[in-house]
Coordinates of C-alpha atoms in Angstrom, one line a residue:
X122 CA 39.8 91.6 177.3
X123 CA 36.8 94.3 176.4
X124 CA 34.7 92.7 173.9
X125 CA 35.1 95.9 171.6
X126 CA 38.9 94.3 171.0
X127 CA 37.2 91.6 169.2
X128 CA 38.4 90.9 166.0
X129 CA 34.7 89.3 164.0
X130 CA 36.1 86.2 161.6
X131 CA 33.7 84.3 159.8
X132 CA 33.0 80.5 160.7
X133 CA 34.7 79.1 157.9
X134 CA 37.7 80.7 159.7
X135 CA 37.5 79.0 162.7
X136 CA 38.6 75.3 162.2
X137 CA 42.0 76.5 161.2
X138 CA 42.6 78.4 164.9
X139 CA 45.0 77.5 167.4
X140 CA 42.8 77.2 170.8
X141 CA 44.7 77.7 174.1
X142 CA 44.3 75.1 176.7
X143 CA 43.4 76.5 179.7
X144 CA 39.4 78.0 181.0
X145 CA 39.0 81.6 179.7
X146 CA 37.1 82.4 182.5
X147 CA 38.2 82.7 186.2
X148 CA 34.9 82.0 188.2
X149 CA 32.2 79.2 188.7
X150 CA 29.2 81.5 188.4
X151 CA 30.9 83.0 184.7
X152 CA 31.4 79.5 183.5
X153 CA 27.7 78.3 184.8
X154 CA 25.9 82.0 183.2
X155 CA 28.1 80.9 179.5
X156 CA 26.3 77.4 180.2
X157 CA 22.8 78.7 180.4
X158 CA 23.8 81.1 177.3
X159 CA 24.7 77.9 175.6
X160 CA 22.1 75.7 176.2
X161 CA 19.8 79.3 174.9
X162 CA 21.6 80.1 172.1
X163 CA 21.4 76.4 170.5
X164 CA 17.6 76.2 171.3
X165 CA 17.3 79.1 169.5
X166 CA 19.3 78.0 166.3
X167 CA 17.6 74.6 166.3
X168 CA 13.7 76.2 166.9
X169 CA 14.4 79.4 164.7
X170 CA 18.0 79.2 162.9
X171 CA 18.8 82.1 165.4
X172 CA 22.2 83.6 165.1
X173 CA 23.8 85.2 168.0
X174 CA 27.6 86.4 168.5
X175 CA 30.3 84.2 170.3
X176 CA 33.1 85.8 171.8
X177 CA 36.0 83.3 172.0
X178 CA 39.8 83.4 172.3
X179 CA 42.2 81.9 170.3
X180 CA 46.7 81.8 171.0
X181 CA 46.2 85.0 169.2
X182 CA 43.4 86.9 171.2
X183 CA 39.6 87.9 171.4
X184 CA 37.5 86.6 168.2
X185 CA 33.9 86.4 167.5
X186 CA 31.9 85.2 165.0
X187 CA 28.0 86.0 164.5
X188 CA 26.5 82.2 163.6
X189 CA 23.9 79.5 165.0
X190 CA 24.7 77.0 167.3
X191 CA 23.2 73.5 166.1
X192 CA 24.7 71.6 169.0
X193 CA 27.1 70.8 172.5
X194 CA 29.0 68.7 173.6
X195 CA 30.3 68.5 177.3
X196 CA 33.2 70.2 175.5
X197 CA 32.4 71.8 172.4
X198 CA 29.4 73.8 170.5
X199 CA 29.1 73.0 167.0
X200 CA 28.2 75.1 164.7
X201 CA 27.8 74.4 160.7
X202 CA 29.5 71.9 159.0
X203 CA 32.1 69.9 161.4
X204 CA 33.6 74.1 163.2
X205 CA 34.2 73.3 166.7
X206 CA 34.7 75.7 169.3
X207 CA 35.9 74.5 172.9
X208 CA 33.7 76.0 175.1
X209 CA 36.7 76.7 177.9
X210 CA 37.4 79.2 175.4
X211 CA 34.2 81.2 175.2
X212 CA 34.1 84.3 176.9
X213 CA 30.5 85.4 176.4
X214 CA 27.6 85.0 173.9
X215 CA 24.7 87.9 173.0
X216 CA 22.4 87.7 171.5
X217 CA 20.7 89.9 168.4

């Protein structure tokens, strides 16, 4: 999937999405890089309320959202309010 094909969505829509059960990244290296991006994005969000672009997949295809990551668990990233995205469904995080 190309990042250019990602559909821009509002963070308020994410709670209505259905996510695939499997991991979207194929390699350990890609998953390690994603984990590093998530930690960096959370620090940016907590320290300066900085927004990032999150490229993720739901059952309908590739999406992107521009938002702040407020927290991380072992399985999810936490956005505003109760909005979560499973880490296994995140392709990439880009910094603005």
